[in-house]
Amino acid sequence: MGTKHGNHTLDQYIDTEMKKIITKELERQKNQIILIASENFTSQEVIRTMGSILTNKYAEGYPGDRYYEGCNIVDEVEDLAIRRCNELFNSNYSNVQPHSGVQANTAVFLSVLNCNDRILSMNLRDGGHLSHGHKQNLTGRYFDIYTYSVDPETEIIDYENVRKLAKISKPKLIIAGASSYSRIIDYKKFREIADEVGAFLMADIAHVAGLIAGGQHPTSIGIADFTTATTHKTFRGPRGGLIIADKKYSSLINKSVFPGTQGGPFMHIIAAKAVAFKEALQPAFKVYAKKIVENSKALCDCLKYDGFRIVSGGTDNHLFLIDLTNKNVTGYEVSETLASVGIILNKNVIPYDNLNPNITSGIRIGTPAVTTQGMGVGEMHKIGEYISYTIKNRDNKAGLNDIAQKVKKLVNDFPVYSNMTIP
Ligand code: PLP
């Protein structure tokens, strides 16, 4: 390649070793049923934008106020992304630079907390996220973490208990948001509680951002002081994060993202976020978000009917948890067996789980990716049948082979990236 590498055309991969790996991963994504609640198939327009020459540009700072020359064009990229984000979420300030959801959260923490300040967040075991206070995470090491649980009977957030805990612990920040919670989160109730104890409220909508954008979950914007999100789960954009707040917080948040917790922004990713915001502004995205929830409810009902215990009894969003305790099998064993027939999901702790996160009593099932593929309620019934059969007949080799064939046939009927080749 020498110094001329900038001149070769893009019609062929030069690194054939990497080409082989990416080709294999493309085939895997096309040939398995993806039920991981945090994954999706982003559009080819988003993929193309992520792969653009915008990756070459250093742009520390913000539009119109950069530390490098030559930023006038990438300023247009970031301005466009911010404009579209604000239009979509009906906000007056957003920061589209966070590289990920955890980065977005960390920037908010840096903006309003000092070391040892108190955070009240959802227990990880009950659905919270590592970045909300796990002892190995920066939050657990530098802040004083109090957690709230779901009600042991209903497995739904007990807002009165959150209020009680807030009054006892007097946190500086309350976090509303989860990774594996299948019910609507009432941000207004969290706001009331935060106001009663004088705390800031951060809503982490990493999982439900696409549902909020598509009108399928109440919004946190205008209610929480800070909303953080990922752009790659239900939102179906590039891998990344963002922060939305009232513009009175703009300089505080901007400083906390850069130079507080990040260096140069990924301009190719910010451009891809802008493309995804535009996609989410189309009427079709509302239909997509509605179908995600319809599919989630259909698959959940199907498995419930077949004798599986669903945590909290059902779902209002894109995911649900199955408690496998009464089946005498762990989440680890089930997720491995399902993977062997081409059904990909993750083991997950359930509320009050006695097993550790590597084993778990549960599995988490989500429908954003299969919905992008165009599958509907009829297909959810088939998938429910395959999951149920596989769990109940996990020692029946011939039966599992038959399911693997059925899985292949189903995904082939709903192709993704069918015109995509790795040149
Ligand atoms: N917040 C919540 C609630 C999440 O579920 C996740 C990811 O699973 C994150 C934050 C972290 O996002 P990322 O992996 O982009 O850092």
Tab-separated table of C-alpha atoms and ligand atoms in Angstrom:
chain	number	residue	atom	x	y	z
A	1	MET	CA	0.000	0.000	0.000
A	2	GLY	CA	2.864	2.398	0.789
A	3	THR	CA	1.957	6.032	1.019
A	4	LYS	CA	-0.631	5.695	-1.724
A	5	HIS	CA	-3.173	3.860	0.306
A	6	GLY	CA	-5.563	6.758	-0.023
A	7	ASN	CA	-5.833	6.155	-3.766
A	8	HIS	CA	-6.963	2.569	-4.015
A	9	THR	CA	-10.591	2.009	-4.896
A	10	LEU	CA	-13.052	0.475	-2.487
A	11	ASP	CA	-14.154	-2.384	-4.735
A	12	GLN	CA	-12.065	-4.980	-2.898
A	13	TYR	CA	-10.897	-5.612	0.605
A	14	ILE	CA	-7.114	-5.648	0.845
A	15	ASP	CA	-7.061	-7.260	4.270
A	16	THR	CA	-8.453	-10.641	3.237
A	17	GLU	CA	-8.086	-12.047	6.734
A	18	MET	CA	-10.473	-9.402	8.084
A	19	LYS	CA	-12.742	-9.766	5.069
A	20	LYS	CA	-13.189	-13.433	5.929
A	21	ILE	CA	-14.141	-12.660	9.519
A	22	ILE	CA	-16.641	-9.936	8.581
A	23	THR	CA	-18.181	-12.197	5.936
A	24	LYS	CA	-18.641	-14.926	8.539
A	25	GLU	CA	-20.284	-12.483	10.940
A	26	LEU	CA	-22.606	-11.235	8.182
A	27	GLU	CA	-23.695	-14.821	7.553
A	28	ARG	CA	-24.226	-15.388	11.278
A	29	GLN	CA	-26.418	-12.290	11.575
A	30	LYS	CA	-28.445	-13.384	8.549
A	31	ASN	CA	-28.906	-16.970	9.680
A	32	GLN	CA	-29.853	-16.718	13.336
A	33	ILE	CA	-32.902	-15.413	15.150
A	34	ILE	CA	-31.614	-12.454	17.155
A	35	LEU	CA	-33.598	-11.925	20.336
A	36	ILE	CA	-31.006	-9.931	22.274
A	37	ALA	CA	-33.047	-6.977	23.536
A	38	SER	CA	-30.194	-4.491	23.028
A	39	GLU	CA	-29.330	-5.474	19.439
A	40	ASN	CA	-30.800	-4.464	16.112
A	41	PHE	CA	-30.054	-4.322	12.371
A	42	THR	CA	-29.131	-0.756	11.531
A	43	SER	CA	-29.804	0.559	8.021
A	44	GLN	CA	-27.241	0.336	5.243
A	45	GLU	CA	-27.336	4.131	5.049
A	46	VAL	CA	-26.179	4.270	8.683
A	47	ILE	CA	-23.495	1.646	7.978
A	48	ARG	CA	-22.254	3.532	4.942
A	49	THR	CA	-22.074	6.774	6.921
A	50	MET	CA	-20.130	5.115	9.746
A	51	GLY	CA	-17.653	3.903	7.132
A	52	SER	CA	-17.151	7.356	5.641
A	53	ILE	CA	-14.054	9.592	5.546
A	54	LEU	CA	-15.534	11.652	8.365
A	55	THR	CA	-13.556	9.290	10.604
A	56	ASN	CA	-10.404	11.153	9.550
A	57	LYS	CA	-11.305	14.468	11.152
A	58	TYR	CA	-10.271	15.632	14.590
A	59	ALA	CA	-12.819	18.085	15.982
A	60	GLU	CA	-12.283	18.548	19.716
A	61	GLY	CA	-14.736	21.132	20.936
A	62	TYR	CA	-18.172	22.003	19.598
A	63	PRO	CA	-19.514	23.512	16.337
A	64	GLY	CA	-18.047	26.980	15.859
A	65	ASP	CA	-15.645	26.510	18.769
A	66	ARG	CA	-13.092	23.823	17.886
A	67	TYR	CA	-9.460	23.311	18.842
A	68	TYR	CA	-8.487	22.333	15.278
A	69	GLU	CA	-8.662	24.015	11.907
A	70	GLY	CA	-10.638	22.572	9.017
A	71	CYS	CA	-13.765	21.841	11.059
A	72	ASN	CA	-16.259	23.991	9.169
A	73	ILE	CA	-17.743	21.006	7.325
A	74	VAL	CA	-17.910	18.623	10.265
A	75	ASP	CA	-19.571	21.497	12.144
A	76	GLU	CA	-22.414	21.097	9.642
A	77	VAL	CA	-22.557	17.377	10.472
A	78	GLU	CA	-22.853	17.961	14.207
A	79	ASP	CA	-25.297	20.863	13.821
A	80	LEU	CA	-27.520	18.684	11.654
A	81	ALA	CA	-27.397	15.820	14.162
A	82	ILE	CA	-28.287	18.146	17.065
A	83	ARG	CA	-31.102	19.806	15.099
A	84	ARG	CA	-32.644	16.469	14.173
A	85	CYS	CA	-32.224	15.052	17.673
A	86	ASN	CA	-33.997	18.066	19.192
A	87	GLU	CA	-36.785	17.866	16.636
A	88	LEU	CA	-37.278	14.161	17.303
A	89	PHE	CA	-37.284	14.371	21.088
A	90	ASN	CA	-38.826	17.830	21.329
A	91	SER	CA	-35.842	19.151	23.262
A	92	ASN	CA	-33.938	22.436	23.250
A	93	TYR	CA	-30.459	21.032	23.958
A	94	SER	CA	-28.692	17.799	23.164
A	95	ASN	CA	-25.116	16.574	23.125
A	96	VAL	CA	-24.537	13.943	20.437
A	97	GLN	CA	-20.861	13.314	21.190
A	98	PRO	CA	-20.895	10.545	23.844
A	99	HIS	CA	-19.256	7.452	22.376
A	100	SER	CA	-21.638	5.130	24.236
A	101	GLY	CA	-24.366	4.904	26.844
A	102	VAL	CA	-21.879	4.516	29.682
A	103	GLN	CA	-19.936	7.543	28.436
A	104	ALA	CA	-23.155	9.589	28.427
A	105	ASN	CA	-23.943	8.507	31.991
A	106	THR	CA	-20.406	9.213	33.167
A	107	ALA	CA	-20.542	12.733	31.737
A	108	VAL	CA	-23.781	13.452	33.618
A	109	PHE	CA	-22.240	12.152	36.857
A	110	LEU	CA	-19.213	14.381	36.354
A	111	SER	CA	-21.446	17.369	35.711
A	112	VAL	CA	-23.418	17.312	38.983
A	113	LEU	CA	-21.669	14.971	41.416
A	114	ASN	CA	-18.526	15.085	43.500
A	115	CYS	CA	-16.695	12.048	44.857
A	116	ASN	CA	-18.708	10.242	47.566
A	117	ASP	CA	-21.982	11.954	46.639
A	118	ARG	CA	-24.984	9.695	46.910
A	119	ILE	CA	-26.864	8.090	44.002
A	120	LEU	CA	-30.174	6.214	44.308
A	121	SER	CA	-30.567	3.786	41.404
A	122	MET	CA	-32.228	0.518	40.478
A	123	ASN	CA	-30.630	-2.625	41.828
A	124	LEU	CA	-28.671	-4.419	39.099
A	125	ARG	CA	-30.311	-7.724	40.013
A	126	ASP	CA	-33.757	-6.193	39.490
A	127	GLY	CA	-33.019	-4.667	36.083
A	128	GLY	CA	-30.587	-1.778	36.625
A	129	HIS	CA	-27.363	-1.238	34.681
A	130	LEU	CA	-23.713	-1.687	35.664
A	131	SER	CA	-23.061	2.019	35.158
A	132	HIS	CA	-25.699	2.881	37.777
A	133	GLY	CA	-23.582	1.714	40.691
A	134	HIS	CA	-21.928	-1.691	40.291
A	135	LYS	CA	-18.984	-1.959	42.646
A	136	GLN	CA	-16.514	-2.591	39.807
A	137	ASN	CA	-17.837	0.346	37.801
A	138	LEU	CA	-16.581	3.893	38.296
A	139	THR	CA	-19.945	4.729	39.931
A	140	GLY	CA	-19.561	2.052	42.589
A	141	ARG	CA	-15.997	3.131	43.300
A	142	TYR	CA	-16.427	6.887	43.475
A	143	PHE	CA	-20.011	7.398	44.643
A	144	ASP	CA	-22.136	6.256	47.543
A	145	ILE	CA	-24.729	3.944	45.994
A	146	TYR	CA	-28.187	3.224	47.399
A	147	THR	CA	-30.472	0.991	45.377
A	148	TYR	CA	-34.188	0.426	45.042
A	149	SER	CA	-35.720	-2.940	44.146
A	150	VAL	CA	-38.898	-4.037	42.451
A	151	ASP	CA	-41.782	-5.171	44.638
A	152	PRO	CA	-41.144	-8.849	45.512
A	153	GLU	CA	-44.747	-9.793	44.672
A	154	THR	CA	-45.536	-7.770	41.539
A	155	GLU	CA	-41.918	-7.427	40.336
A	156	ILE	CA	-42.820	-3.872	39.318
A	157	ILE	CA	-41.093	-0.735	40.647
A	158	ASP	CA	-42.676	0.181	43.967
A	159	TYR	CA	-42.688	3.984	43.755
A	160	GLU	CA	-43.723	4.384	47.405
A	161	ASN	CA	-40.686	2.373	48.398
A	162	VAL	CA	-38.467	4.485	46.117
A	163	ARG	CA	-39.901	7.565	47.867
A	164	LYS	CA	-39.197	6.065	51.295
A	165	LEU	CA	-35.617	5.179	50.316
A	166	ALA	CA	-35.073	8.628	48.820
A	167	LYS	CA	-36.197	10.235	52.069
A	168	ILE	CA	-33.872	8.024	54.102
A	169	SER	CA	-30.836	8.252	51.825
A	170	LYS	CA	-31.235	11.861	50.592
A	171	PRO	CA	-29.402	11.234	47.305
A	172	LYS	CA	-27.975	13.988	45.162
A	173	LEU	CA	-29.002	12.079	42.025
A	174	ILE	CA	-31.785	9.589	41.345
A	175	ILE	CA	-31.529	7.362	38.271
A	176	ALA	CA	-34.652	6.085	36.513
A	177	GLY	CA	-33.783	3.547	33.860
A	178	ALA	CA	-33.008	-0.102	33.356
A	179	SER	CA	-31.540	-2.810	31.163
A	180	SER	CA	-33.985	-5.584	31.864
A	181	TYR	CA	-37.279	-4.155	33.056
A	182	SER	CA	-40.353	-4.958	30.992
A	183	ARG	CA	-42.748	-2.364	32.347
A	184	ILE	CA	-43.386	1.318	31.678
A	185	ILE	CA	-41.187	3.583	33.795
A	186	ASP	CA	-43.155	6.468	35.302
A	187	TYR	CA	-40.749	9.393	35.000
A	188	LYS	CA	-43.328	11.792	36.457
A	189	LYS	CA	-43.426	9.806	39.700
A	190	PHE	CA	-39.627	9.809	39.813
A	191	ARG	CA	-39.713	13.598	39.262
A	192	GLU	CA	-42.055	14.092	42.222
A	193	ILE	CA	-39.776	11.980	44.415
A	194	ALA	CA	-36.639	13.822	43.265
A	195	ASP	CA	-38.332	17.165	43.979
A	196	GLU	CA	-39.382	16.035	47.445
A	197	VAL	CA	-35.768	15.309	48.409
A	198	GLY	CA	-34.044	17.992	46.311
A	199	ALA	CA	-32.250	15.497	44.033
A	200	PHE	CA	-31.363	15.708	40.368
A	201	LEU	CA	-33.174	13.170	38.197
A	202	MET	CA	-31.407	11.331	35.380
A	203	ALA	CA	-33.449	9.114	33.055
A	204	ASP	CA	-31.350	6.489	31.296
A	205	ILE	CA	-33.475	5.605	28.259
A	206	ALA	CA	-30.759	3.468	26.608
A	207	HIS	CA	-33.220	0.636	26.017
A	208	VAL	CA	-36.440	2.495	25.274
A	209	ALA	CA	-35.095	5.436	23.225
A	210	GLY	CA	-36.614	4.018	20.023
A	211	LEU	CA	-39.920	3.371	21.748
A	212	ILE	CA	-40.000	6.940	23.068
A	213	ALA	CA	-39.096	8.313	19.625
A	214	GLY	CA	-41.846	6.139	18.142
A	215	GLY	CA	-44.469	7.146	20.720
A	216	GLN	CA	-44.625	3.750	22.455
A	217	HIS	CA	-43.267	4.747	25.856
A	218	PRO	CA	-43.826	7.972	27.832
A	219	THR	CA	-41.008	10.445	27.358
A	220	SER	CA	-38.560	11.547	30.047
A	221	ILE	CA	-37.674	14.725	28.184
A	222	GLY	CA	-38.928	17.839	29.957
A	223	ILE	CA	-39.344	15.737	33.130
A	224	ALA	CA	-35.879	14.449	34.046
A	225	ASP	CA	-33.075	16.964	34.425
A	226	PHE	CA	-30.885	14.764	32.247
A	227	THR	CA	-31.805	12.042	29.782
A	228	THR	CA	-29.089	9.717	28.545
A	229	ALA	CA	-29.551	7.236	25.724
A	230	THR	CA	-27.872	4.795	23.421
A	231	THR	CA	-28.545	5.067	19.706
A	232	HIS	CA	-28.139	1.402	18.800
A	233	LYS	CA	-30.804	-0.583	20.651
A	234	THR	CA	-34.510	0.011	19.922
A	235	PHE	CA	-33.329	3.241	18.290
A	236	ARG	CA	-31.658	1.231	15.483
A	237	GLY	CA	-28.848	3.696	14.750
A	238	PRO	CA	-25.062	3.481	15.048
A	239	ARG	CA	-23.419	2.332	18.272
A	240	GLY	CA	-23.276	5.468	20.437
A	241	GLY	CA	-24.728	7.634	23.159
A	242	LEU	CA	-26.353	11.008	23.649
A	243	ILE	CA	-27.488	13.374	26.400
A	244	ILE	CA	-30.612	15.531	26.348
A	245	ALA	CA	-31.312	18.238	28.932
A	246	ASP	CA	-32.720	21.707	29.251
A	247	LYS	CA	-30.425	24.262	27.630
A	248	LYS	CA	-29.673	25.829	31.023
A	249	TYR	CA	-27.401	22.786	31.515
A	250	SER	CA	-25.696	23.086	28.120
A	251	SER	CA	-22.314	24.417	29.200
A	252	LEU	CA	-22.165	22.085	32.212
A	253	ILE	CA	-22.877	18.997	30.077
A	254	ASN	CA	-20.711	20.104	27.156
A	255	LYS	CA	-17.736	20.564	29.511
A	256	SER	CA	-18.354	17.195	31.108
A	257	VAL	CA	-18.378	15.357	27.770
A	258	PHE	CA	-15.377	17.241	26.372
A	259	PRO	CA	-12.856	17.627	27.928
A	260	GLY	CA	-14.428	15.998	31.019
A	261	THR	CA	-14.685	12.418	29.873
A	262	GLN	CA	-13.828	12.278	26.162
A	263	GLY	CA	-11.382	13.610	23.612
A	264	GLY	CA	-12.164	14.082	19.936
A	265	PRO	CA	-15.734	13.266	18.876
A	266	PHE	CA	-16.315	10.459	16.354
A	267	MET	CA	-17.600	12.574	13.476
A	268	HIS	CA	-18.457	9.528	11.333
A	269	ILE	CA	-20.648	8.209	14.169
A	270	ILE	CA	-22.246	11.598	14.798
A	271	ALA	CA	-23.085	11.730	11.073
A	272	ALA	CA	-24.587	8.240	11.304
A	273	LYS	CA	-26.605	9.341	14.344
A	274	ALA	CA	-27.955	12.212	12.211
A	275	VAL	CA	-28.992	9.696	9.540
A	276	ALA	CA	-30.709	7.555	12.188
A	277	PHE	CA	-32.508	10.610	13.643
A	278	LYS	CA	-33.866	11.333	10.170
A	279	GLU	CA	-35.024	7.728	9.823
A	280	ALA	CA	-36.725	7.938	13.227
A	281	LEU	CA	-38.503	11.149	12.171
A	282	GLN	CA	-40.307	9.263	9.363
A	283	PRO	CA	-43.854	7.988	10.000
A	284	ALA	CA	-42.611	4.443	9.311
A	285	PHE	CA	-40.561	4.523	12.502
A	286	LYS	CA	-43.714	4.972	14.603
A	287	VAL	CA	-45.133	1.874	12.920
A	288	TYR	CA	-41.882	0.024	13.621
A	289	ALA	CA	-41.908	0.972	17.325
A	290	LYS	CA	-45.541	-0.149	17.651
A	291	LYS	CA	-44.735	-3.479	16.028
A	292	ILE	CA	-41.764	-4.076	18.353
A	293	VAL	CA	-44.133	-3.899	21.333
A	294	GLU	CA	-46.851	-5.962	19.612
A	295	ASN	CA	-44.295	-8.649	18.853
A	296	SER	CA	-42.890	-8.584	22.363
A	297	LYS	CA	-46.375	-9.025	23.858
A	298	ALA	CA	-47.219	-11.808	21.371
A	299	LEU	CA	-44.046	-13.785	22.076
A	300	CYS	CA	-44.448	-13.244	25.808
A	301	ASP	CA	-48.091	-14.416	25.770
A	302	CYS	CA	-47.154	-17.460	23.740
A	303	LEU	CA	-44.492	-18.582	26.228
A	304	LYS	CA	-46.715	-17.770	29.183
A	305	TYR	CA	-49.465	-19.921	27.667
A	306	ASP	CA	-46.902	-22.707	27.351
A	307	GLY	CA	-46.218	-22.685	31.087
A	308	PHE	CA	-43.251	-20.334	31.437
A	309	ARG	CA	-43.275	-17.876	34.322
A	310	ILE	CA	-42.816	-14.341	33.033
A	311	VAL	CA	-41.231	-11.867	35.439
A	312	SER	CA	-43.929	-9.308	36.447
A	313	GLY	CA	-46.463	-11.369	34.478
A	314	GLY	CA	-45.970	-9.671	31.115
A	315	THR	CA	-44.470	-6.817	29.161
A	316	ASP	CA	-45.253	-3.251	28.079
A	317	ASN	CA	-42.133	-2.761	25.995
A	318	HIS	CA	-39.619	-4.492	23.714
A	319	LEU	CA	-38.435	-7.141	26.182
A	320	PHE	CA	-39.411	-9.573	28.891
A	321	LEU	CA	-37.730	-11.995	31.280
A	322	ILE	CA	-38.492	-15.667	31.782
A	323	ASP	CA	-37.953	-17.188	35.212
A	324	LEU	CA	-36.689	-20.749	34.614
A	325	THR	CA	-36.705	-21.799	38.259
A	326	ASN	CA	-39.773	-24.030	37.874
A	327	LYS	CA	-38.146	-25.731	34.872
A	328	ASN	CA	-35.111	-26.808	36.898
A	329	VAL	CA	-32.673	-25.335	34.438
A	330	THR	CA	-30.468	-22.239	34.554
A	331	GLY	CA	-30.334	-19.248	32.226
A	332	TYR	CA	-26.819	-20.284	31.275
A	333	GLU	CA	-27.886	-23.765	30.131
A	334	VAL	CA	-30.935	-22.496	28.262
A	335	SER	CA	-29.139	-19.680	26.424
A	336	GLU	CA	-26.439	-22.137	25.301
A	337	THR	CA	-28.977	-24.697	24.093
A	338	LEU	CA	-31.008	-22.075	22.248
A	339	ALA	CA	-27.834	-20.774	20.609
A	340	SER	CA	-27.123	-24.316	19.374
A	341	VAL	CA	-30.351	-24.205	17.322
A	342	GLY	CA	-29.726	-20.639	16.092
A	343	ILE	CA	-31.807	-18.670	18.602
A	344	ILE	CA	-29.625	-16.000	20.160
A	345	LEU	CA	-30.543	-14.342	23.441
A	346	ASN	CA	-28.900	-13.781	26.805
A	347	LYS	CA	-29.014	-15.313	30.249
A	348	ASN	CA	-30.202	-12.746	32.769
A	349	VAL	CA	-30.602	-12.435	36.505
A	350	ILE	CA	-34.191	-12.023	37.637
A	351	PRO	CA	-35.440	-10.036	40.650
A	352	TYR	CA	-34.213	-11.550	43.922
A	353	ASP	CA	-32.177	-14.131	41.951
A	354	ASN	CA	-30.075	-16.467	44.090
A	355	LEU	CA	-27.795	-17.408	41.207
A	356	ASN	CA	-24.850	-15.340	40.065
A	357	PRO	CA	-24.817	-13.333	36.789
A	358	ASN	CA	-22.793	-16.047	35.010
A	359	ILE	CA	-25.415	-18.687	35.708
A	360	THR	CA	-28.729	-16.884	36.386
A	361	SER	CA	-32.267	-18.141	36.869
A	362	GLY	CA	-33.566	-16.350	33.806
A	363	ILE	CA	-33.288	-15.352	30.182
A	364	ARG	CA	-34.062	-12.005	28.561
A	365	ILE	CA	-35.940	-11.899	25.262
A	366	GLY	CA	-36.295	-8.819	23.046
A	367	THR	CA	-37.946	-8.141	19.698
A	368	PRO	CA	-36.250	-5.063	18.116
A	369	ALA	CA	-34.150	-7.059	15.618
A	370	VAL	CA	-36.777	-9.586	14.472
A	371	THR	CA	-39.217	-6.691	14.020
A	372	THR	CA	-36.713	-4.888	11.787
A	373	GLN	CA	-36.579	-8.101	9.748
A	374	GLY	CA	-40.306	-7.709	9.119
A	375	MET	CA	-41.510	-10.516	11.347
A	376	GLY	CA	-44.941	-10.153	12.923
A	377	VAL	CA	-47.220	-11.843	15.414
A	378	GLY	CA	-47.473	-15.057	13.362
A	379	GLU	CA	-43.699	-15.444	13.396
A	380	MET	CA	-43.605	-14.704	17.135
A	381	HIS	CA	-45.883	-17.688	17.666
A	382	LYS	CA	-43.474	-19.869	15.693
A	383	ILE	CA	-40.465	-18.558	17.629
A	384	GLY	CA	-42.316	-19.128	20.900
A	385	GLU	CA	-42.950	-22.717	19.865
A	386	TYR	CA	-39.267	-23.237	18.950
A	387	ILE	CA	-38.069	-21.767	22.249
A	388	SER	CA	-40.518	-23.791	24.286
A	389	TYR	CA	-39.738	-27.038	22.486
A	390	THR	CA	-35.980	-26.473	22.775
A	391	ILE	CA	-36.106	-25.825	26.508
A	392	LYS	CA	-38.380	-28.769	27.195
A	393	ASN	CA	-36.513	-31.203	24.909
A	394	ARG	CA	-32.961	-30.095	25.434
A	395	ASP	CA	-31.624	-33.663	25.478
A	396	ASN	CA	-33.413	-34.699	22.297
A	397	LYS	CA	-30.760	-34.327	19.585
A	398	ALA	CA	-33.034	-35.170	16.659
A	399	GLY	CA	-35.700	-32.779	17.932
A	400	LEU	CA	-33.150	-29.980	18.280
A	401	ASN	CA	-31.857	-30.623	14.763
A	402	ASP	CA	-35.376	-30.249	13.488
A	403	ILE	CA	-35.748	-26.904	15.301
A	404	ALA	CA	-32.419	-25.724	13.842
A	405	GLN	CA	-33.797	-26.414	10.338
A	406	LYS	CA	-36.993	-24.535	11.132
A	407	VAL	CA	-34.993	-21.576	12.439
A	408	LYS	CA	-32.997	-21.468	9.184
A	409	LYS	CA	-36.150	-21.569	7.105
A	410	LEU	CA	-37.773	-18.774	9.130
A	411	VAL	CA	-34.818	-16.388	8.870
A	412	ASN	CA	-34.463	-17.143	5.173
A	413	ASP	CA	-38.064	-16.028	4.717
A	414	PHE	CA	-37.145	-12.674	6.314
A	415	PRO	CA	-33.764	-11.811	4.834
A	416	VAL	CA	-31.684	-8.902	6.106
A	417	TYR	CA	-28.857	-7.215	4.216
A	418	SER	CA	-29.738	-9.411	1.249
A	419	ASN	CA	-27.935	-7.176	-1.249
A	420	MET	CA	-24.930	-6.668	1.002
A	421	THR	CA	-21.620	-8.167	-0.032
A	422	ILE	CA	-18.225	-7.796	1.537
A	423	PRO	CA	-16.206	-7.015	-1.600
B	1	PLP	N1	-27.625	2.168	30.220
B	1	PLP	C1	-28.458	1.124	30.104
B	1	PLP	C2	-29.766	1.159	30.837
B	1	PLP	C3	-28.109	0.026	29.304
B	1	PLP	O1	-28.918	-1.029	29.228
B	1	PLP	C4	-26.873	0.048	28.626
B	1	PLP	C5	-26.435	-1.070	27.760
B	1	PLP	O2	-26.768	-2.174	27.865
B	1	PLP	C6	-26.044	1.141	28.800
B	1	PLP	C7	-26.442	2.193	29.594
B	1	PLP	C8	-24.649	1.160	28.213
B	1	PLP	O3	-24.581	1.408	26.896
B	1	PLP	P1	-23.179	1.168	26.137
B	1	PLP	O4	-23.004	-0.284	26.021
B	1	PLP	O5	-23.397	1.896	24.836
B	1	PLP	O6	-22.117	1.840	26.953
